[in-house]
């Protein structure tokens, strides 16, 4: 019986994601598949707000659950962020 091939995924992180300052209030980020970010913003208490820069996905819940949903969204989202405006 043949062993199934191993699939490797190479993720290239855009330089701007690594070097650009985070927007005000953002306390965590997940990189989505097409270069958008899913940003976590602190809220009162242990709740946080998450939003994606590549689509209109948002979530607001207890920190742990929102971060888990944000990471899951980032792993699937193919949205491309809007170009920066000056
Ligand atoms: Zn998205």
Coordinates of C-alpha atoms and ligand atoms in Angstrom, one line a residue:
X1 CA 0.0 0.0 0.0
X2 CA 1.4 3.4 -1.0
X3 CA 1.8 6.1 1.5
X4 CA -0.3 9.2 0.6
X5 CA 1.8 12.2 -0.5
X6 CA 2.5 14.9 2.1
X7 CA 1.2 18.3 1.2
X8 CA 3.2 21.3 2.4
X9 CA 1.8 24.8 2.3
X10 CA 4.2 27.8 2.1
X11 CA 2.7 31.0 3.5
X12 CA 4.3 34.2 2.4
X13 CA 3.6 37.0 4.8
X14 CA 3.4 40.4 3.0
X15 CA 6.1 42.8 4.3
X16 CA 3.5 45.5 5.0
X17 CA 1.7 43.2 7.4
X18 CA 4.9 42.8 9.4
X19 CA 6.1 46.4 9.3
X20 CA 3.0 48.6 9.3
X21 CA 1.9 49.8 12.7
X22 CA -1.3 48.2 13.9
X23 CA -4.4 50.4 13.9
X24 CA -5.4 52.1 17.1
X25 CA -7.1 49.7 19.6
X26 CA -6.0 46.5 17.8
X27 CA -4.6 44.1 20.4
X28 CA -4.2 41.0 18.2
X29 CA -4.1 40.0 14.5
X30 CA -4.5 36.9 12.4
X31 CA -3.3 36.8 8.8
X32 CA -5.9 35.6 6.4
X33 CA -5.1 33.5 3.3
X34 CA -5.2 36.3 0.8
X35 CA -3.4 39.0 2.8
X36 CA -6.2 40.5 4.8
X37 CA -6.0 40.6 8.6
X38 CA -8.6 39.7 11.2
X39 CA -8.1 42.3 13.9
X40 CA -9.0 41.9 17.6
X41 CA -9.9 45.0 19.5
X42 CA -10.2 45.1 23.2
X43 CA -13.6 45.9 24.7
X44 CA -14.7 46.3 28.3
X45 CA -14.2 43.4 30.6
X46 CA -13.1 40.1 29.0
X47 CA -15.0 40.7 25.8
X48 CA -13.3 41.6 22.5
X49 CA -14.4 42.5 19.0
X50 CA -13.0 41.0 15.9
X51 CA -13.3 42.2 12.3
X52 CA -11.8 41.1 9.0
X53 CA -10.2 43.7 6.6
X54 CA -11.0 41.4 3.6
X55 CA -14.7 41.0 4.0
X56 CA -17.6 42.0 6.3
X57 CA -17.1 39.2 8.9
X58 CA -17.2 40.3 12.5
X59 CA -17.6 38.7 15.9
X60 CA -18.0 40.0 19.5
X61 CA -17.8 37.7 22.4
X62 CA -15.7 36.5 25.3
X63 CA -12.0 36.9 24.5
X64 CA -11.2 33.2 24.1
X65 CA -14.1 32.4 21.8
X66 CA -13.7 35.4 19.6
X67 CA -10.0 34.7 19.1
X68 CA -10.8 31.1 18.2
X69 CA -13.4 32.2 15.7
X70 CA -11.1 34.9 14.3
X71 CA -8.3 32.4 13.7
X72 CA -10.8 30.0 12.0
X73 CA -12.0 32.8 9.8
X74 CA -8.5 33.8 8.9
X75 CA -7.7 30.2 7.9
X76 CA -10.6 30.3 5.4
X77 CA -11.1 33.9 4.2
X78 CA -9.9 34.7 0.7
X79 CA -10.9 38.4 0.9
X80 CA -8.4 40.9 -0.3
X81 CA -8.1 44.1 1.8
X82 CA -9.0 47.4 0.3
X83 CA -6.0 49.4 -0.9
X84 CA -4.8 52.0 1.5
X85 CA -6.0 55.5 0.8
X86 CA -4.1 58.7 1.4
Ligands
LIG1 ZN1 -12.7 37.8 5.9

